[in-house]
Coordinates of C-alpha atoms in Angstrom, one line a residue:
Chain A
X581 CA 44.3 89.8 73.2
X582 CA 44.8 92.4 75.9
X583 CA 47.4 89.8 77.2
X584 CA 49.0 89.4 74.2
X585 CA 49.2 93.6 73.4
X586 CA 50.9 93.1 77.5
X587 CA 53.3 90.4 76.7
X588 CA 54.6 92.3 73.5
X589 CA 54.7 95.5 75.0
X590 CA 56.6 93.9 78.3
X591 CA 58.8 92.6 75.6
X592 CA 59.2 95.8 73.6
X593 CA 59.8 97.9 77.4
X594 CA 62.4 95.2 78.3
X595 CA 64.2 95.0 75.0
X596 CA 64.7 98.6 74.5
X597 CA 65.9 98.8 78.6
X598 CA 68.2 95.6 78.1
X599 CA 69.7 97.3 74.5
X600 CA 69.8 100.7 75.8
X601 CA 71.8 99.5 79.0
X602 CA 74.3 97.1 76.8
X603 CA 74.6 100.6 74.5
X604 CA 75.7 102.2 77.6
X605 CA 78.2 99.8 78.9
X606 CA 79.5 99.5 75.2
X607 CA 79.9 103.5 75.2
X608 CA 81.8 103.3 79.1
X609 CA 83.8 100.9 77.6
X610 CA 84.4 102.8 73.8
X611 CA 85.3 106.1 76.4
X612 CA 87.7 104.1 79.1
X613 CA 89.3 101.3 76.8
X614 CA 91.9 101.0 79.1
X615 CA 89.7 100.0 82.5
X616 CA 87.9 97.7 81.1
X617 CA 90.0 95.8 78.7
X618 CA 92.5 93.0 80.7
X619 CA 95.4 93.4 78.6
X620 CA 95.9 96.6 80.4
X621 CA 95.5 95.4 84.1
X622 CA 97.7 92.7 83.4
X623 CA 100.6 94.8 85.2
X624 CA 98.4 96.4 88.5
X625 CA 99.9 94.1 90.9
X626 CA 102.7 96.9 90.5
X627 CA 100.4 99.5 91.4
X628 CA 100.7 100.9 95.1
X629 CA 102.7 102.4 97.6
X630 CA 106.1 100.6 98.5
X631 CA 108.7 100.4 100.4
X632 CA 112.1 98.9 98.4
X633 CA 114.2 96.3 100.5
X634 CA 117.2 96.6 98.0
X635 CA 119.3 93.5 97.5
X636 CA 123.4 94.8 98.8
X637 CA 122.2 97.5 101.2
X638 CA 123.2 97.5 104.4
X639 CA 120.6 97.0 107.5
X640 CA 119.3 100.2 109.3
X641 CA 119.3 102.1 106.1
X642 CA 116.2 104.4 104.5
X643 CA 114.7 102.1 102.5
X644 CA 113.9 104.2 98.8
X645 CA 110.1 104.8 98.5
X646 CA 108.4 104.2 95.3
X647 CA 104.6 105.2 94.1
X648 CA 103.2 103.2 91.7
X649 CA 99.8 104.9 89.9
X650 CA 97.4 104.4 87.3
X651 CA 96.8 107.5 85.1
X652 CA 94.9 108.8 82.3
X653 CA 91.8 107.0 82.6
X654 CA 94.2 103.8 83.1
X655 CA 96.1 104.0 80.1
X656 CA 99.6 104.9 81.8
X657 CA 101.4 103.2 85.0
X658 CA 103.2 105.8 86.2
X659 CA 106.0 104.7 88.7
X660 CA 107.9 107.3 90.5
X661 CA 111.2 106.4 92.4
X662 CA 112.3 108.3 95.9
X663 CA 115.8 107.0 97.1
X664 CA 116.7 108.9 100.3
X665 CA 119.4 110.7 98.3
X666 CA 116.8 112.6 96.3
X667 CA 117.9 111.2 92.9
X668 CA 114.7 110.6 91.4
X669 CA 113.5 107.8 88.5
X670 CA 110.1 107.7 87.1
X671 CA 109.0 105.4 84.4
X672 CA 106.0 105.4 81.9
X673 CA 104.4 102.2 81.6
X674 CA 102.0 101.5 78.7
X675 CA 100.2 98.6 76.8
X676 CA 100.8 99.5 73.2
X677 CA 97.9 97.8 71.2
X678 CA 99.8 98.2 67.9
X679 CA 102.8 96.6 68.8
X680 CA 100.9 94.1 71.0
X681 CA 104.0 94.8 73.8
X682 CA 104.3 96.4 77.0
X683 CA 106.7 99.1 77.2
X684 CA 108.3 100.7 79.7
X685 CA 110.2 104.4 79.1
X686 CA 112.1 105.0 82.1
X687 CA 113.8 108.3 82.7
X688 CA 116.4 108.4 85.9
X689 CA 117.6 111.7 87.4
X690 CA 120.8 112.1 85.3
X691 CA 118.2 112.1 82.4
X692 CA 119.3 109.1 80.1
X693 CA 115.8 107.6 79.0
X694 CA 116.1 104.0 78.6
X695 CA 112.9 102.2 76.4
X696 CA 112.1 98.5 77.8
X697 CA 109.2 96.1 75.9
X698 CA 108.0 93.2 76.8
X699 CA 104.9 91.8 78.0
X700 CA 103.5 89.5 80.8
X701 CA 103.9 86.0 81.1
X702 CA 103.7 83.6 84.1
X703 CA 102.5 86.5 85.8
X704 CA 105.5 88.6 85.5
X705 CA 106.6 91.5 83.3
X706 CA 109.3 90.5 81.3
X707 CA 111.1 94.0 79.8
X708 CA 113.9 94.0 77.2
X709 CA 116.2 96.7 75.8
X710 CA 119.1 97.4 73.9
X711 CA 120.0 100.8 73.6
X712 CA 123.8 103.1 73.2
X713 CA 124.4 104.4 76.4
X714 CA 126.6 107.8 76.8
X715 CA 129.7 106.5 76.4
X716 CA 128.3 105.2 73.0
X717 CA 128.8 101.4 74.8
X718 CA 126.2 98.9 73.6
X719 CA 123.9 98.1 76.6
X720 CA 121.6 95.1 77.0
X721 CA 118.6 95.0 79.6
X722 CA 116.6 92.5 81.0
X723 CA 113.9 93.3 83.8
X724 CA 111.1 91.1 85.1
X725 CA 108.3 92.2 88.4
X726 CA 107.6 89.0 89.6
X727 CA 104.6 89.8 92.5
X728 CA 105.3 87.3 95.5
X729 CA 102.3 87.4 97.2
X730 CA 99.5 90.1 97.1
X731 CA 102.3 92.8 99.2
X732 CA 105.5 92.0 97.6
X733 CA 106.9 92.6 94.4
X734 CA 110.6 91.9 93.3
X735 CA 112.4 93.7 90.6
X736 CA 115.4 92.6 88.7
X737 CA 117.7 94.5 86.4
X738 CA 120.5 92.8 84.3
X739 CA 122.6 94.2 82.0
X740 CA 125.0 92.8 79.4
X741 CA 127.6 94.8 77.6
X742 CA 128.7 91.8 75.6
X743 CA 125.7 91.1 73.8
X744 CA 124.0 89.2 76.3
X745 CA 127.0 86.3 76.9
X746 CA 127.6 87.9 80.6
X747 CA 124.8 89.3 83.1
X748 CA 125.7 91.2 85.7
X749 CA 122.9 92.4 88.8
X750 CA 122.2 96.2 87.8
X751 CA 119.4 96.4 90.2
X752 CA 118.0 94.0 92.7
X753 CA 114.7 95.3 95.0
X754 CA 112.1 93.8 97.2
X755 CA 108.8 96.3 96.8
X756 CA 106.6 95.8 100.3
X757 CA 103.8 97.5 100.1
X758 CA 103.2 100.1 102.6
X759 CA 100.9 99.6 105.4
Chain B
X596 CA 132.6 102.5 89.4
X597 CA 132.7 100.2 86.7
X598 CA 132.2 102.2 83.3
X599 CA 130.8 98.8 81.5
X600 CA 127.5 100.2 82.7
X601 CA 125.2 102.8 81.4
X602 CA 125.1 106.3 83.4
X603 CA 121.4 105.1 84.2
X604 CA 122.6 102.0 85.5
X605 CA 125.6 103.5 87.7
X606 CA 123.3 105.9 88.9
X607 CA 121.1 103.1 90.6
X608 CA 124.1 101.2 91.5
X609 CA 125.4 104.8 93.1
X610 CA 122.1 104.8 94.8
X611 CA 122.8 101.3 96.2
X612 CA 126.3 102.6 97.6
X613 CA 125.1 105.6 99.1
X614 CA 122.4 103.7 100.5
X615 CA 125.5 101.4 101.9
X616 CA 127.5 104.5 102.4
X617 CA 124.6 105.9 105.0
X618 CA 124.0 102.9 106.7
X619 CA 127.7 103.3 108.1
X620 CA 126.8 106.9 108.7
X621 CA 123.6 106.9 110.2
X622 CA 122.7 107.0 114.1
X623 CA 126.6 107.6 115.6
X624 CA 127.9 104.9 113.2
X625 CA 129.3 107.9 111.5
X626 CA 132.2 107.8 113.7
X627 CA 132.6 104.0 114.2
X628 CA 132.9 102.1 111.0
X629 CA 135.8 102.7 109.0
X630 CA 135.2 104.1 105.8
X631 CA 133.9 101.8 102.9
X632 CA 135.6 99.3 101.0
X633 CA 135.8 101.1 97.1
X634 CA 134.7 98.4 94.5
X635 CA 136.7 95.3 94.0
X636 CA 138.8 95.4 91.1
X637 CA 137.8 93.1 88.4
X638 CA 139.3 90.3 88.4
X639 CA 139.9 90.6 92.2
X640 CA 143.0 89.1 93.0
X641 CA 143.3 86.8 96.0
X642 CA 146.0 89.7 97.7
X643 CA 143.5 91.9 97.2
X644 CA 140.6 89.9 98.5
X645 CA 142.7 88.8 101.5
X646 CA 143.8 92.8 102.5
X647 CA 140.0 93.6 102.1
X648 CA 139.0 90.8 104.4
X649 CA 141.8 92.5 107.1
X650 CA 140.3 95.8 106.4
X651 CA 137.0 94.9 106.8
X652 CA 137.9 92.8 110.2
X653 CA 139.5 96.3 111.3
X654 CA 143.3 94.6 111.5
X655 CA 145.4 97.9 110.7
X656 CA 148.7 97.0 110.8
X657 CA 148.2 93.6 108.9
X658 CA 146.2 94.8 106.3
X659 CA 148.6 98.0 105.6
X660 CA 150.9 95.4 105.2
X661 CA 149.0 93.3 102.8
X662 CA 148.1 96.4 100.4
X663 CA 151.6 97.8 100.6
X664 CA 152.6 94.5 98.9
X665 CA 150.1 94.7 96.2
X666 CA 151.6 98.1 95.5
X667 CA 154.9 97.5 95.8
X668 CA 153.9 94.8 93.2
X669 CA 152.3 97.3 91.1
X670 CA 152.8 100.7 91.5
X671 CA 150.4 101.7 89.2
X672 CA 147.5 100.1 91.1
X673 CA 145.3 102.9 92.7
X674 CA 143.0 101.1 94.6
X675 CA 146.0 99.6 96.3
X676 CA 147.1 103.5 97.1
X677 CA 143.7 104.9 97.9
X678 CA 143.8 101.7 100.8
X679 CA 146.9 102.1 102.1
X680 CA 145.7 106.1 102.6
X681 CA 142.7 105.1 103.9
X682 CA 144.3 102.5 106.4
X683 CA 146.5 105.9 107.6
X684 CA 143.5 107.8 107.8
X685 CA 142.0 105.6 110.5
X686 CA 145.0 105.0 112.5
X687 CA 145.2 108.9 112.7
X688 CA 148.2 109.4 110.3
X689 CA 146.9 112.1 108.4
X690 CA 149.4 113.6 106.6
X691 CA 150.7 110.4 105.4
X692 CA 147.0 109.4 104.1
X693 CA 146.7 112.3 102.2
X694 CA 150.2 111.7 100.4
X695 CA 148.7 108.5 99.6
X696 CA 145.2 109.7 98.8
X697 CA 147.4 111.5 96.2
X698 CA 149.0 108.6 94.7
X699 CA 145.8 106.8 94.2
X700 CA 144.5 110.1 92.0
X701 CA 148.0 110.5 90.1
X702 CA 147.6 106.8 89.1
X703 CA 143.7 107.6 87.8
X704 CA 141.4 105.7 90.2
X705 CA 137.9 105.8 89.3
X706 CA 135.4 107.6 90.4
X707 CA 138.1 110.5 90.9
X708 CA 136.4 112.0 93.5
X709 CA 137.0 109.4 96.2
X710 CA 140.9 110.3 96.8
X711 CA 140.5 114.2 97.1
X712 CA 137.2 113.8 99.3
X713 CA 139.4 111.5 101.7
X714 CA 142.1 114.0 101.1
X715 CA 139.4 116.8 102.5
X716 CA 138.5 113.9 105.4
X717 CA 142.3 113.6 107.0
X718 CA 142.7 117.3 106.8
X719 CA 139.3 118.1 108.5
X720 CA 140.6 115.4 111.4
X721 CA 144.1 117.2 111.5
X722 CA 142.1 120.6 112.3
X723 CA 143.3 122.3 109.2
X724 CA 140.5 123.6 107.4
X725 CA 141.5 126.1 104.4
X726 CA 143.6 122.5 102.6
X727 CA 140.2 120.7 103.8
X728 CA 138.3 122.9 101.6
X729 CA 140.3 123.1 98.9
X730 CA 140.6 119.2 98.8
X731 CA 136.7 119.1 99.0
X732 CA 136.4 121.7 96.2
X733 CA 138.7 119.4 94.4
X734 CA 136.5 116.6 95.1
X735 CA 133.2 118.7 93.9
X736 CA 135.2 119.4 90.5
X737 CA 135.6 115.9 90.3
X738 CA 131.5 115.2 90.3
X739 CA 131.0 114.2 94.0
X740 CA 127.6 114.4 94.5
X741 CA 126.7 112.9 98.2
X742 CA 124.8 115.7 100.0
X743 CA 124.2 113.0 103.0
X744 CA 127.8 112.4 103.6
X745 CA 128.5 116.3 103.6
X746 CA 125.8 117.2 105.4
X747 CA 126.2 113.7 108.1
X748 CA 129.9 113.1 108.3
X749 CA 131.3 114.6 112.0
X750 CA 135.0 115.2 110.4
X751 CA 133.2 118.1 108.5
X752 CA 131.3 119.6 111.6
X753 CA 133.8 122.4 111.8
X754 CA 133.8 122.8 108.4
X755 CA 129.7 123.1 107.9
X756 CA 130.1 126.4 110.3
X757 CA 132.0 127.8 107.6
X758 CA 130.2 129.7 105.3
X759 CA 132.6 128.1 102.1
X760 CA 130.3 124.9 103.0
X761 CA 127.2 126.1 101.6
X762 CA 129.2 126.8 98.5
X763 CA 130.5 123.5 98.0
X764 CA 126.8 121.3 98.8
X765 CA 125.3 123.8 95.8
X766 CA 127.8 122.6 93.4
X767 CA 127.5 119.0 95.2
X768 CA 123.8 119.4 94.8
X769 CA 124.5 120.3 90.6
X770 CA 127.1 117.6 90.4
X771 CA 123.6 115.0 91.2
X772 CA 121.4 116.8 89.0
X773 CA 123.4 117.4 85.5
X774 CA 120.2 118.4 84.2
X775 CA 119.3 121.6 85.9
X776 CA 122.4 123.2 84.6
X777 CA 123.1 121.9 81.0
X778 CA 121.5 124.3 78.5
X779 CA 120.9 120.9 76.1
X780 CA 117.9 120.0 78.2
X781 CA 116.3 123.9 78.3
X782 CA 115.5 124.8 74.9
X783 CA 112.1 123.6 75.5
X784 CA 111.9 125.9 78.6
X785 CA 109.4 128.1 76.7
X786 CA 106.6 125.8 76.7
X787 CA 106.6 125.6 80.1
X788 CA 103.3 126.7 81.7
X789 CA 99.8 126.7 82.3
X790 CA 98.1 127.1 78.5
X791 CA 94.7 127.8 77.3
X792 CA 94.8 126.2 73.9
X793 CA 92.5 126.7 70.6
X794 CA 92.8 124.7 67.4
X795 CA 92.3 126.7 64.0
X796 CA 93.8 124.1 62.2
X797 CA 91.6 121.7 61.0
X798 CA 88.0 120.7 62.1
X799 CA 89.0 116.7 62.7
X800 CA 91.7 117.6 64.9
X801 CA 91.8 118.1 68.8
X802 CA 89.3 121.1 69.6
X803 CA 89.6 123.2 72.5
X804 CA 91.3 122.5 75.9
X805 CA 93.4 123.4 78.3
X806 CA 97.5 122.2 78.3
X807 CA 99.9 122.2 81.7
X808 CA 103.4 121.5 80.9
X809 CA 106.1 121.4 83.8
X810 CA 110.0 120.2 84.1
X811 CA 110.2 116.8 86.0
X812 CA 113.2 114.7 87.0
X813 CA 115.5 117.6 88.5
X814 CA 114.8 119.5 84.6
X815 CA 115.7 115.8 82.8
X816 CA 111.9 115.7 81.0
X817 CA 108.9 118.1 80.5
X818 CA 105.2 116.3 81.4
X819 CA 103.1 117.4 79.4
X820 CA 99.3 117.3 80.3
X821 CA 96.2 117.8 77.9
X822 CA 93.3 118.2 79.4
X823 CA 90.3 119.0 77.0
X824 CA 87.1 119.6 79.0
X825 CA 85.2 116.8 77.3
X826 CA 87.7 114.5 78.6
X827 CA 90.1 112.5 76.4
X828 CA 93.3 113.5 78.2
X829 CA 96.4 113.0 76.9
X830 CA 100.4 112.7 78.9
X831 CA 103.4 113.5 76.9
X832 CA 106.7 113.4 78.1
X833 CA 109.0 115.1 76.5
X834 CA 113.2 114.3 77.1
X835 CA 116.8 114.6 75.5
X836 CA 118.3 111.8 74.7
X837 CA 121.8 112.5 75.2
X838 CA 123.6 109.8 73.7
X839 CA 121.4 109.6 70.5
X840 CA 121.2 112.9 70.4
X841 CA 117.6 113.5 70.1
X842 CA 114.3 115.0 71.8
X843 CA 112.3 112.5 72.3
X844 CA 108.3 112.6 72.9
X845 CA 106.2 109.8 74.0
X846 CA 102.3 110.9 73.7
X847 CA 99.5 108.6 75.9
X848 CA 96.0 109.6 75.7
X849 CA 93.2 107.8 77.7
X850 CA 91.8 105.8 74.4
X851 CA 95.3 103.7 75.0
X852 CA 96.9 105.0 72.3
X853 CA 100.8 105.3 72.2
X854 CA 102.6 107.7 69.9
X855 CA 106.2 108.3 70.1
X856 CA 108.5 111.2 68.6
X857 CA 111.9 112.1 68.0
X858 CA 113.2 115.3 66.7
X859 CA 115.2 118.4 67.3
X860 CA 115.4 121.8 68.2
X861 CA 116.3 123.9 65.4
X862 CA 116.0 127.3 64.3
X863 CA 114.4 128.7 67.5
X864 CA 111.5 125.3 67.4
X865 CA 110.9 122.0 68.5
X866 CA 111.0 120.1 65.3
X867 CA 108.8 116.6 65.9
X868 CA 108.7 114.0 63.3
X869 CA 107.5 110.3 63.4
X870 CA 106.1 107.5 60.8
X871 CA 102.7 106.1 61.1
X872 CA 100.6 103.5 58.9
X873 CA 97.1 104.6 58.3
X874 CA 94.2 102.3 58.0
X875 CA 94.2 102.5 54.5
X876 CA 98.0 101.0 54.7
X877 CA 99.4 104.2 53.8
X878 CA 102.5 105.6 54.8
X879 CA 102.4 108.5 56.8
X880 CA 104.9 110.6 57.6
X881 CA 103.9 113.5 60.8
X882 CA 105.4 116.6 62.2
X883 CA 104.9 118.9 64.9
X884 CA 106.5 122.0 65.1
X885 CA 106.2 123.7 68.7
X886 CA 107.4 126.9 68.7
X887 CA 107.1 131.0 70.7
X888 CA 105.6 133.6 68.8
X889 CA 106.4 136.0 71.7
X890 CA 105.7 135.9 75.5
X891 CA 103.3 133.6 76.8
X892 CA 101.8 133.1 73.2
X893 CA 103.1 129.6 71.4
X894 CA 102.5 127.8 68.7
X895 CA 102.2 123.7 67.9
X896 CA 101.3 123.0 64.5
X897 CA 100.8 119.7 63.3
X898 CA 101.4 118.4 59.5
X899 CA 101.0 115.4 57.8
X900 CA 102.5 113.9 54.5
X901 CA 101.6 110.7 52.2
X902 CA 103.6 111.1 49.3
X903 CA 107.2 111.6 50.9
X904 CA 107.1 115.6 51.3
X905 CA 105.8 116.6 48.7
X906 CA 102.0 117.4 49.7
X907 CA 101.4 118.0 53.4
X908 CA 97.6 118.4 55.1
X909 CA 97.5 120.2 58.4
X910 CA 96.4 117.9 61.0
X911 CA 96.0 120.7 63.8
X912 CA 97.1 124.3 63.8
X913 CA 97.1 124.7 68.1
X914 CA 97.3 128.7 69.8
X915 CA 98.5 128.7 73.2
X916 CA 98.0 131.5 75.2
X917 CA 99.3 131.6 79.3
X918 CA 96.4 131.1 81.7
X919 CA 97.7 134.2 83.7
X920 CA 97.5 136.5 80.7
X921 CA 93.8 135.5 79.7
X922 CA 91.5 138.7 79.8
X923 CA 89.3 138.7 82.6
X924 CA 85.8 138.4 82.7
X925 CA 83.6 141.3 82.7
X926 CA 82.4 142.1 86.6
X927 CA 85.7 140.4 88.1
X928 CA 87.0 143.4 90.5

């Protein structure tokens, strides 16, 4: 009987660890959604510190630095963009659980923001936008990250003023990650 | 520069060309390379491409030829103009380049800065400094904006003793960053601080915390960040949308949810106002009013409506106060 009254006991002690250490997990998980859920790592092979080889640049030049980071408990991918001129970019990047879509609101230095959404597939981000630019000119975006290897990532920006008939190269970058 | 694109877009294409533009200025090339090819025109015709190929292969005489041709053509086409000054420029011909240089403005080539700043070029080499500054002020009046070429290019080394140089890199310096001086992107300018914030407004809002909001982006955007000390931060980033018109907030908070704004200042406040669908399928509509009720004291209160404006319930009633203007605890000398 004594091994019985053990047994249940051991039972009771191991339940109550077992449920008490689930209810803690649940609760990390409840208070940081964004670490531990994968649809918001999907776009961390973007995170880091980078050099950018861009595509029409001559050899010998200061490559433009950029700083990738995860914020707010891993909600936000914050990238911020350092061409040796000085004029700045940085772009919010968030998993929007409504929507189901990535977006991307990217600010430059002459302070047009531009909102991109899209979503991974293949492994790459795949942005969209469509927006009026200044000159009240309808602009069409396209912009995939495509990692290429664990230390490389490229970027490429299209745009279309004609509805998306004609692309033309808006931006074209090699990210290698900085040693 | 080809207008077809955004602002955005130029300005990443501009830092491409600059980043071209340095490479033939950096370590001595400054001197060497002859200055760079302006965009092609679009179509490119197969004159042009063929006097761009002598340019490029440094033939002087056979690629003056080849662009005088495509003026005498058309005399409307700058680009032909600006090349033919430039060709002059390097062979030492100064005067002549800057008549030409002048050509290529009176016929509107784009970006208009490129013909006076070549202007300021030729008369920097011919030694005559007071038209070299005029031409570069021209050129800054215009939107040039390259601090690396004024502060790397030799023609201007007797011309960066002068104190009229610092004059014209500020106004450089402004012509890269249209944000710090348009008035358009500071009306939010009171906000700006470090902000010990209580909530009187309603008991299921945010409680207590602590707010830091600072201009990023040469002035372009405010980052907002709300810090309460139980955790549960939140980013916002606040901008002006120029083309639409528009302040525009996007609000992240570390649950990974995603709220975005648009409004307006009006009537001394930031006016906020956006549409959400409750769980109970409702309709919601939500503003935010952000506004100073005097120095270092602000106020963002946040209402919420279900039946189109006619009811609304305050969803948080938020006091900031500046952390430098908080009393002092007892004992602290």
């Amino acid at each position: 009987m004594i091994r019985t009254l053990t047994r249940s006991v051991f039972i009771l002690l191991c339940t109550m660890i077992l449920s008490s250490g689930l209810a803690a997990q649940q609760a990390k998980r409840n208070a940081s959604p964004c670490e531990s859920n994968p649809k918001y790592r999907e776009f961390d092979f973007w995170v880091g510190e980078w050099d950018v080889e861009v595509v029409g640049a001559a050899a010998g030049t200061i490559k433009p630095r950029s700083s990738i980071q995860r914020l707010v408990n891993g909600c936000v991918i914050l990238e911020n963009w350092m061409p040796p001129n000085g004029n700045e970019g940085k772009s919010f990047n968030i998993f929007d659980p409504v929507t189901g879509k990535w977006e991307q609101l990217w600010m430059g230095s002459n302070g047009m923001p531009i909102h991109f959404y899209g979503g991974v597939s293949n492994g790459s981000m795949h942005y969209t936008a469509e927006f009026i630019d200044q000159k009240g000119v309808k602009q069409h975006g396209k912009m995939t990250y495509t990692p290429l290897g664990p230390d490389r990532v490229r970027q490429l920006w299209e745009s279309s003023t004609d509805g998306g008939k004609t692309w033309t190269v808006a931006f074209d970058g090699t990210y290698v990650r900085r040693k | 520069m080809n207008f077809r694109f955004s602002s955005q877009l130029v300005r990443k294409m501009a830092i491409v060309c600059s980043v071209a533009t340095l490479t033939l200025f950096s370590s001595g090339a400054w001197a060497q390379a002859p200055s760079p090819l302006p965009a092609a025109s679009s179509p490119q015709s197969v004159a042009e491409k063929e006097a761009d190929a002598l340019y490029a292969a440094q033939k002087w005489p056979e690629a003056l030829k080849a662009y005088e041709a495509i003026a005498a053509a058309n005399p409307k086409d700058a680009r032909a103009w600006l090349q033919i000054g430039t060709v002059l420029f390097e062979t030492r011909k100064h005067a002549q380049a800057v008549e030409m240089f002048a050509k290529a403005e009176a016929n509107g080539f784009q970006p208009p800065f490129l013909p006076p700043f070549r202007q300021a070029r030729s008369w920097a080499r011919a030694g005559e400094k007071d038209k070299a500054f005029v031409a570069l002020n021209r050129s800054v009046d215009a939107g040039f904006a390259n601090l690396q070429a004024l502060r790397n290019i030799p023609d201007f080394a007797a011309l960066r003793e002068d104190p009229r140089f610092a004059g014209v890199l500020a106004r450089a310096n402004e012509n890269g960053k249209p944000c710090l001086k348009d008035p358009a992107y500071h009306v939010f300018d009171f906000w700006i601080g470090e902000w010990n914030v209580t909530n009187s407004g309603s008991p299921h809002g945010p409680g207590d915390a602590t707010n830091e909001i600072h201009p990023i982006l040469d002035h372009c955007a405010l980052l907002e960040n709300w810090a309460p000390p139980g955790g549960g931060d939140g980013k916002g980033v606040h901008t002006y949308n120029a083309a639409a018109k528009q302040w525009e907030q996007f609000w992240v908070t570390s649950t990974g949810s995603v709220v975005k704004f648009t409004g307006e200042f009006k009537d001394g406040e930031m006016q906020y106002f956006n549409e959400t669908t409750l769980p109970s399928g409702q309709v919601a509509k939500r503003r935010t009013r952000i506004y100073p009720l005097g120095p270092g004291h602000v106020r963002q209160f946040g209402e919420q409506t279900t039946d189109s404006g006619k009811t609304w319930t305050v969803l948080y009633d938020l006091d900031y106060v500046l952390k430098s203007n908080a009393p002092q605890p007892k004992g602290t000398p």
